[in-house]
Short mmCIF file of C-alpha atoms in Angstrom, two decimals:
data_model
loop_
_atom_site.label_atom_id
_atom_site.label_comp_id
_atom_site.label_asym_id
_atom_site.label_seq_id
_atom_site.Cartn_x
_atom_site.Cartn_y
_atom_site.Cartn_z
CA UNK A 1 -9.15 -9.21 23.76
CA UNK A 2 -10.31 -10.61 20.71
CA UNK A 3 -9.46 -12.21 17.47
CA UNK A 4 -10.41 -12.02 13.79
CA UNK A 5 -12.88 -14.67 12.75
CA UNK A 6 -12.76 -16.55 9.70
CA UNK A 7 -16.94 -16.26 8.89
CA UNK A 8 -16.35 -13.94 6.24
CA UNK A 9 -12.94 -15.89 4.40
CA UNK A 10 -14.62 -19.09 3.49
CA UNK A 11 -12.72 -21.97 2.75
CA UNK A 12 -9.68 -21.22 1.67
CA UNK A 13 -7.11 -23.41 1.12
CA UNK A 14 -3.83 -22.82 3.03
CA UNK A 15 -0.82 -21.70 1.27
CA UNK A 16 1.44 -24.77 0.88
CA UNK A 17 4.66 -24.46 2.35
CA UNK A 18 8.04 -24.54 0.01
CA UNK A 19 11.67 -25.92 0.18
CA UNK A 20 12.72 -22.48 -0.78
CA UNK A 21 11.57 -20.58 2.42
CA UNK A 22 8.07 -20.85 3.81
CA UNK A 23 8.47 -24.44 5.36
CA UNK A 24 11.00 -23.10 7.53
CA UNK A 25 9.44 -21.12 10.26
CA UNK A 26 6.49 -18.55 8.95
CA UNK A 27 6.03 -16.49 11.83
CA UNK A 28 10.31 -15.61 11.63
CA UNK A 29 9.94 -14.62 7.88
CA UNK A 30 7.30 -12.11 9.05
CA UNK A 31 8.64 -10.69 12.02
CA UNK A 32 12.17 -10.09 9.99
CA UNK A 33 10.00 -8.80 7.32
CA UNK A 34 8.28 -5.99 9.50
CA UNK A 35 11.43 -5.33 11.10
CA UNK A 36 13.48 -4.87 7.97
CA UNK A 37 10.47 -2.48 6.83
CA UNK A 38 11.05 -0.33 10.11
CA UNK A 39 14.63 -0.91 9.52
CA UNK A 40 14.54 0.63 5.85
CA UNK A 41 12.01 3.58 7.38
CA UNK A 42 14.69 4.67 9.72
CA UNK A 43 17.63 4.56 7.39
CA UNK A 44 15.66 7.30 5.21
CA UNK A 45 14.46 9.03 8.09
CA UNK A 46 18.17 9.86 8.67
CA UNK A 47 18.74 10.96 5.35
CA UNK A 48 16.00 13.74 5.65
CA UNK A 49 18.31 16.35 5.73
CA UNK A 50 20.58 15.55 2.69
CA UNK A 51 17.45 14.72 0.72
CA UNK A 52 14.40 15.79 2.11
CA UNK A 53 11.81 14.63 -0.67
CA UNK A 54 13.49 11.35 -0.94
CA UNK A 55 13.70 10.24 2.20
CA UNK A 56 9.74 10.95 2.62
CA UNK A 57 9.18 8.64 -0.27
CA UNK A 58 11.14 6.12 0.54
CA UNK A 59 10.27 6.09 4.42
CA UNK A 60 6.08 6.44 3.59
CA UNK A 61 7.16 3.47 1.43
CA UNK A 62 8.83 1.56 3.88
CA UNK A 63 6.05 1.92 6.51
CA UNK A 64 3.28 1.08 4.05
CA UNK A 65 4.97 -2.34 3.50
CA UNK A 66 5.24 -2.69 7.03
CA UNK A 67 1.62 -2.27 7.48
CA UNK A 68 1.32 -4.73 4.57
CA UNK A 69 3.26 -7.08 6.56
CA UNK A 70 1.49 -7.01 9.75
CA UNK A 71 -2.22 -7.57 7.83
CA UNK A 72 -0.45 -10.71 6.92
CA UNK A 73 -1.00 -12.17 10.44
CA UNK A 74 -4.11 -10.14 11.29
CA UNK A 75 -6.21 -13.47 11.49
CA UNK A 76 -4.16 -14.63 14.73
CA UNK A 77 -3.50 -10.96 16.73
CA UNK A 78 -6.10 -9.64 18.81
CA UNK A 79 -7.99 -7.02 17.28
CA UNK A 80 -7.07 -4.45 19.18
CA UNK A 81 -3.43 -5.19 19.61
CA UNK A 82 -3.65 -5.18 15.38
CA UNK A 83 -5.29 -1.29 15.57
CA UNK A 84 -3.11 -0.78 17.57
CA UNK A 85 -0.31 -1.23 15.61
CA UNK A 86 -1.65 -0.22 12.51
CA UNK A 87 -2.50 3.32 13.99
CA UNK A 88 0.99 4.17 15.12
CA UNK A 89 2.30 3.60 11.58
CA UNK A 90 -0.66 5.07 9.39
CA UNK A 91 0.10 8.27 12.06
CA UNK A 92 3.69 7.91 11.59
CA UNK A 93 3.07 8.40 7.32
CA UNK A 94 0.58 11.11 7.59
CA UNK A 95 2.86 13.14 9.83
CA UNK A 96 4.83 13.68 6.23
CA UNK A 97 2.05 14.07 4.19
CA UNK A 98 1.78 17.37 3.25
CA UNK A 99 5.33 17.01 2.75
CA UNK A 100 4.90 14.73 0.26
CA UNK A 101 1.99 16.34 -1.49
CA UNK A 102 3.71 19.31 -1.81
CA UNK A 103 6.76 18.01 -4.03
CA UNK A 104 4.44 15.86 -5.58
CA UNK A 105 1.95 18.68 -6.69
CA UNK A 106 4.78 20.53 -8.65
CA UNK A 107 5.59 17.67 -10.80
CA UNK A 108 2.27 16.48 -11.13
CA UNK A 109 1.13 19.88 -12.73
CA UNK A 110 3.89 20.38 -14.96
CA UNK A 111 3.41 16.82 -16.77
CA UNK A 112 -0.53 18.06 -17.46
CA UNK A 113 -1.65 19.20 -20.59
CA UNK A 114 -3.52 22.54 -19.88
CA UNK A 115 -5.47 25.05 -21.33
CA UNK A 116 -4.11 28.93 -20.89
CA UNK A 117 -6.77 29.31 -17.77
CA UNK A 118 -6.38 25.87 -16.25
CA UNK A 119 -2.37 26.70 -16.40
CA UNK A 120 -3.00 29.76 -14.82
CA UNK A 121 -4.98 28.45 -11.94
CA UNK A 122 -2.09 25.53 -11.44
CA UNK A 123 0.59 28.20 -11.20
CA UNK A 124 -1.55 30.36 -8.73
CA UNK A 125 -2.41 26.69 -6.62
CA UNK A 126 1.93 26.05 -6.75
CA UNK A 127 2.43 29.43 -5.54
CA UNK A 128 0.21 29.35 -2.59
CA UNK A 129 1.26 26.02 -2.03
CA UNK A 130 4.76 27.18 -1.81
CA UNK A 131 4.03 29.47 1.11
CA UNK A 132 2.86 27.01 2.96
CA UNK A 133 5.39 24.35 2.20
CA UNK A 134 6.40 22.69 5.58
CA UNK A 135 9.56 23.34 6.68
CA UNK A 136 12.56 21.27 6.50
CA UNK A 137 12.97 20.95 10.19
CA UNK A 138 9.93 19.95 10.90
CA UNK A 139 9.61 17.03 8.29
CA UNK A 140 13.00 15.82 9.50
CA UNK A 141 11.79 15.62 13.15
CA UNK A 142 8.07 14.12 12.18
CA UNK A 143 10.87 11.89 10.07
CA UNK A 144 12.53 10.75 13.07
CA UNK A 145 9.54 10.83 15.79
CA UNK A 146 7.73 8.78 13.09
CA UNK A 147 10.48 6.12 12.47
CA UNK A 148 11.14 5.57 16.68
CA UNK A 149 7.16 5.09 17.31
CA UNK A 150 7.37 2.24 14.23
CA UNK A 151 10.60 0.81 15.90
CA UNK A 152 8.85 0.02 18.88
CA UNK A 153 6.18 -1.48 17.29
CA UNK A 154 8.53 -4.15 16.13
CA UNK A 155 8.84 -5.70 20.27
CA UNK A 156 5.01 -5.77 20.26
CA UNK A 157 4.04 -7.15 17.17
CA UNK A 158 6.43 -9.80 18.37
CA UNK A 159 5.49 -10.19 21.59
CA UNK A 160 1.51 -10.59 20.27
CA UNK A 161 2.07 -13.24 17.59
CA UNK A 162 1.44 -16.45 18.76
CA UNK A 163 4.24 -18.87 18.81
CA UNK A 164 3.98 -20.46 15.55
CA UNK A 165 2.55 -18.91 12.65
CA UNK A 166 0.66 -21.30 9.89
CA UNK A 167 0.90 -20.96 6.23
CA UNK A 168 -3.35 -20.59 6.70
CA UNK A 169 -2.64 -17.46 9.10
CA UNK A 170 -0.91 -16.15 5.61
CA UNK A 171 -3.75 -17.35 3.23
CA UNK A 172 -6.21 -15.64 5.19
CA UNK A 173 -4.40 -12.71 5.67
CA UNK A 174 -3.70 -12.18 1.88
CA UNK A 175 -7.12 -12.75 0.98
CA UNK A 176 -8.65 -10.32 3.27
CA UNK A 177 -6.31 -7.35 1.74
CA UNK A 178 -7.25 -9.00 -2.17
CA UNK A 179 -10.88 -8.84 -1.09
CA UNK A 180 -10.79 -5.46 0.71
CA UNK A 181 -9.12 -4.40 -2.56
CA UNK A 182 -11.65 -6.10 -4.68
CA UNK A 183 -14.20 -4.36 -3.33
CA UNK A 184 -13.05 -1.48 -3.39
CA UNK A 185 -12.45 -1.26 -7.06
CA UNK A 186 -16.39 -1.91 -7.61
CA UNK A 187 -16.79 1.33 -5.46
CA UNK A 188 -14.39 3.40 -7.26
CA UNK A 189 -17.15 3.57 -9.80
CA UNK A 190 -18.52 6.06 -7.98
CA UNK A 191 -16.98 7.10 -5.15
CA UNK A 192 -12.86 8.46 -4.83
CA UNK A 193 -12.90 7.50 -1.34
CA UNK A 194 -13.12 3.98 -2.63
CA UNK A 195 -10.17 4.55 -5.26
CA UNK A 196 -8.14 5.60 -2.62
CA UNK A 197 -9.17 2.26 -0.56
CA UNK A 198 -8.57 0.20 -3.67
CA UNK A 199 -5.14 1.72 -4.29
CA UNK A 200 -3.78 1.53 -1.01
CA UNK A 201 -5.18 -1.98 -0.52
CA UNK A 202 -3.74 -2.80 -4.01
CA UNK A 203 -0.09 -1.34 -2.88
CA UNK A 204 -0.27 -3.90 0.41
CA UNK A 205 -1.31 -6.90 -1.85
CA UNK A 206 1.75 -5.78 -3.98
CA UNK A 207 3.78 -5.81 -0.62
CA UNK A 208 2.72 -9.29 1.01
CA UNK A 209 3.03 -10.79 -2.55
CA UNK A 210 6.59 -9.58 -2.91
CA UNK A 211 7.67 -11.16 0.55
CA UNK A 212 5.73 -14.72 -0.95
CA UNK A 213 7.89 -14.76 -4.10
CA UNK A 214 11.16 -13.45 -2.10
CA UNK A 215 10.54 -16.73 -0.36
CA UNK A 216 9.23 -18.98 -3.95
CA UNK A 217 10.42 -18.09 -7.14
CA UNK A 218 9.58 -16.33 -10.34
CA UNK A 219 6.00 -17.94 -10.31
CA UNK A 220 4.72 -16.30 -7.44
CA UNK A 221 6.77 -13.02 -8.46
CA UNK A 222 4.67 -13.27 -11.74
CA UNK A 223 1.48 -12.90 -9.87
CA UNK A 224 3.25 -10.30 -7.96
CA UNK A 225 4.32 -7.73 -10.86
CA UNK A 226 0.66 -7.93 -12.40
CA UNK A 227 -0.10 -5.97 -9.00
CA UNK A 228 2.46 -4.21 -8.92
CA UNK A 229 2.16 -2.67 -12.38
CA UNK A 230 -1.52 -1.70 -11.88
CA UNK A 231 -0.54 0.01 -8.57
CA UNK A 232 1.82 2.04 -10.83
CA UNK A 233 -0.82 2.51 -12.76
CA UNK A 234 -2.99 3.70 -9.94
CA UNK A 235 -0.72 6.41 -8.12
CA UNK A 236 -0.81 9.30 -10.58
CA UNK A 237 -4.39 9.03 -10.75
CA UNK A 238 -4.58 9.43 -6.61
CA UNK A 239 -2.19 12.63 -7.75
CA UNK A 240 -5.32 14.46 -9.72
CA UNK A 241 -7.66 13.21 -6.89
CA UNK A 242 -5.10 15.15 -4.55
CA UNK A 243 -4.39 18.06 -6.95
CA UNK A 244 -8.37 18.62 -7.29
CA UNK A 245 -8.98 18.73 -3.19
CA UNK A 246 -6.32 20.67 -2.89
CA UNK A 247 -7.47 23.15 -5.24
CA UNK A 248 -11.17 23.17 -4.08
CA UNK A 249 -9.66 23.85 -0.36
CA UNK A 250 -7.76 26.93 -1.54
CA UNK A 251 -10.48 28.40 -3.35
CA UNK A 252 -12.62 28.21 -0.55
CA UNK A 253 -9.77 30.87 1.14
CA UNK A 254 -9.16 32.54 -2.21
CA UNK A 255 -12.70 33.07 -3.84
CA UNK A 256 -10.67 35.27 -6.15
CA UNK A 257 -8.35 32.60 -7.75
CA UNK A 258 -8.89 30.81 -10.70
CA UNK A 259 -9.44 27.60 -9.70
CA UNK A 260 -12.37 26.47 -11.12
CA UNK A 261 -11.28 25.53 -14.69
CA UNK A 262 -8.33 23.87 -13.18
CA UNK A 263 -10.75 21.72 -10.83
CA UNK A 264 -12.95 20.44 -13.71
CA UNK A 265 -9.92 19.20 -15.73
CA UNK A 266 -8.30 17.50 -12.84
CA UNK A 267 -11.78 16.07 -12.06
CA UNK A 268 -12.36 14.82 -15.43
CA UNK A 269 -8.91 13.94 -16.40
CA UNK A 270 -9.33 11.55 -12.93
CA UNK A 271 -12.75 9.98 -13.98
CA UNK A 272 -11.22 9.21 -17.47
CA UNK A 273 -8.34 7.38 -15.60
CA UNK A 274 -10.33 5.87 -12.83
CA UNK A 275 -12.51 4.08 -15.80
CA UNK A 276 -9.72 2.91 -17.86
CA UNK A 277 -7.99 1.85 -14.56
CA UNK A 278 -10.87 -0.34 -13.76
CA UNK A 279 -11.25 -2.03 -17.14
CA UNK A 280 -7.45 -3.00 -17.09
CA UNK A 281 -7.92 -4.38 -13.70
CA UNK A 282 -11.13 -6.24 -14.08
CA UNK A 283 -8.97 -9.70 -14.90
CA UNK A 284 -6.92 -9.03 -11.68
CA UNK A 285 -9.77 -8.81 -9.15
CA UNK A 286 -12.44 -11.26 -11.12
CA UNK A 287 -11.58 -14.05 -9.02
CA UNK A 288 -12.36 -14.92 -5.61
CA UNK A 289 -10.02 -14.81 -2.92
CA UNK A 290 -10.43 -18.53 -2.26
CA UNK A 291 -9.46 -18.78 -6.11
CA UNK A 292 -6.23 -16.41 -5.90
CA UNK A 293 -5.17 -18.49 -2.86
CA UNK A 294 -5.45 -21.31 -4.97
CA UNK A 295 -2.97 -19.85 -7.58
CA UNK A 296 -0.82 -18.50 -5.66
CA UNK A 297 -0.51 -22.06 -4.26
CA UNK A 298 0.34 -23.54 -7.44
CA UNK A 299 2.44 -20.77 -8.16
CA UNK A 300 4.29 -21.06 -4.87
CA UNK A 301 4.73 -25.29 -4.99
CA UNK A 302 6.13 -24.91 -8.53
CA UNK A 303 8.41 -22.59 -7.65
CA UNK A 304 9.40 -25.27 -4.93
CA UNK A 305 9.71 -27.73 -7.38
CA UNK A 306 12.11 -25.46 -9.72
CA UNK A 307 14.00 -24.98 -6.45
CA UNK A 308 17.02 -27.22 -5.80
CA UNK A 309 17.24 -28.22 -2.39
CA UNK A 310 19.79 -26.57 -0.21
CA UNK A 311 22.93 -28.91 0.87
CA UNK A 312 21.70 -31.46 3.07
CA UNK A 313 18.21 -30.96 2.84
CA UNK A 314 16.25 -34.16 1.75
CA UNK A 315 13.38 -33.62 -0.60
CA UNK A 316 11.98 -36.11 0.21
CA UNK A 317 11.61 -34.88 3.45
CA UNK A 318 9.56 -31.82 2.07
CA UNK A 319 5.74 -31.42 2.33
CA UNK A 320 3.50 -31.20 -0.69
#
């Protein structure tokens, strides 16, 4: 079994612990955090049947901040226990996929501005799409297969972990989803498989932020929402990319549709997005991950400071 090395993190500086949370016990405030995830995963997976297209979203959600979670303390699991995990939840989202790409797809296409052909090749695409919309039994029981596989990934995460957790396990972790995401953005340039690595790794760095500032204060959260607001920013554009493939697949069976106008506007409307996505980002990813970790560190021991100590605790008794 191995381990994740540190030869590609550098030196970065561990994430200093706070009065507010993370001086208490680091490895807890993770495994709660995954569980919870799993937790919130199972409560929509339940609801599948009373609302089918909500529950997907929420419980895709759900497991994508669980995955967030557990590249948080990637550094210390051995690598394969890590794939391990993270298989049986990226399985347990794309189980629902289609699901979700087929409510998506409707509103999606009804928000775009098209020309008379273009329109008519979205209304042939949501037709054919509509006879081959998954049925609601079988989402509900990928639903519920999905959410019992991530359940019992909660006993062997915890049983993996190491018995203490530093607040350097976190640092590292954090930067190795900012960098992933960093690069990625360079790549979307070019490429849409590196969008989609840029937006999924920007969602997690959204996630494992959000579990920081639950733990700090409004500091750390303001790091977190700048995220957070360009992964907003980021879905719809994964929508065209989506639309567009989907599109290109069905002409392929129907050489007879018109598709083909409806493909080049999703494919341009996407590059004009991608590029404007990019720009906006640019201040996000400029610095380097030993850099973020730096101000997320102020962030976080400011927060502290803001923080009154909880009765009986003695400040002075708090690290730096």
């Amino acid at each position: 079994m191995t381990t994740m090395g540190s030869a590609d993190e550098g030196d970065l500086p561990a994430l200093a612990p706070v009065a507010s949370g993370w001086d208490g016990d680091p490895r807890a405030i993770v495994v709660n955090a995954f569980q919870a995830a799993v937790t919130d995963a199972e409560v929509a997976a339940s609801a599948g049947a009373e609302d089918q297209d909500g529950a997907v979203h929420e419980y895709r959600k759900a497991l994508r901040r669980a995955r967030a979670i557990l590249a948080l303390v990637r550094p210390v699991l051995a690598r394969d226990t890590h794939d391990a995990i993270r298989d049986e939840l990226r399985s347990a989202r794309r189980e629902v996929s289609a699901a979700r790409d087929h409510t998506v797809a409707a509103t999606a296409l009804a928000q775009l501005a098209l020309e008379s052909q273009e329109r008519e090749g979205a209304d042939f695409l949501l037709t054919t799409l509509r006879t081959e919309e998954p049925t609601s039994e079988d989402v509900c029981a990928h639903l519920q297969e999905g959410a019992h596989r991530a359940r019992l990934q909660c006993a062997t995460l915890e049983a993996a972990l190491p018995g203490e957790v530093s607040m350097e396990t976190i640092a590292r972790g954090l930067a190795r989803t900012y960098r992933q995401a960093r690069t990625a953005r360079r790549g979307a340039k070019r490429s849409r498989r590196a969008f989609h690595r840029w937006r999924r790794r920007t969602k997690e760095l959204d996630a494992q932020l959000a579990l920081l500032a639950a733990h700090a204060g409004e500091r750390t959260e303001s790091i977190r929402q700048a995220y957070s607001d360009l992964s907003n920013v980021l879905g719809p554009i994964a929508d065209l990319i989506m639309l567009r493939t989907l599109s290109a697949e069905y002409r392929a069976r129907h050489s007879d549709a018109p598709f083909a106008d409806l493909e080049d506007a999703l494919g341009g409307l996407a590059a004009v997005q991608i590029r404007a996505a990019r720009k906006l980002a640019r201040p996000l990813f400029a610095p380097r991950p030993a850099k973020l970790t730096k101000m997320i560190t102020r962030a976080l021991r400011r927060d502290s400071e803001a923080t009154p100590p909880l009765d009986g605790d003695d400040p002075g008794d708090s690290e730096d």
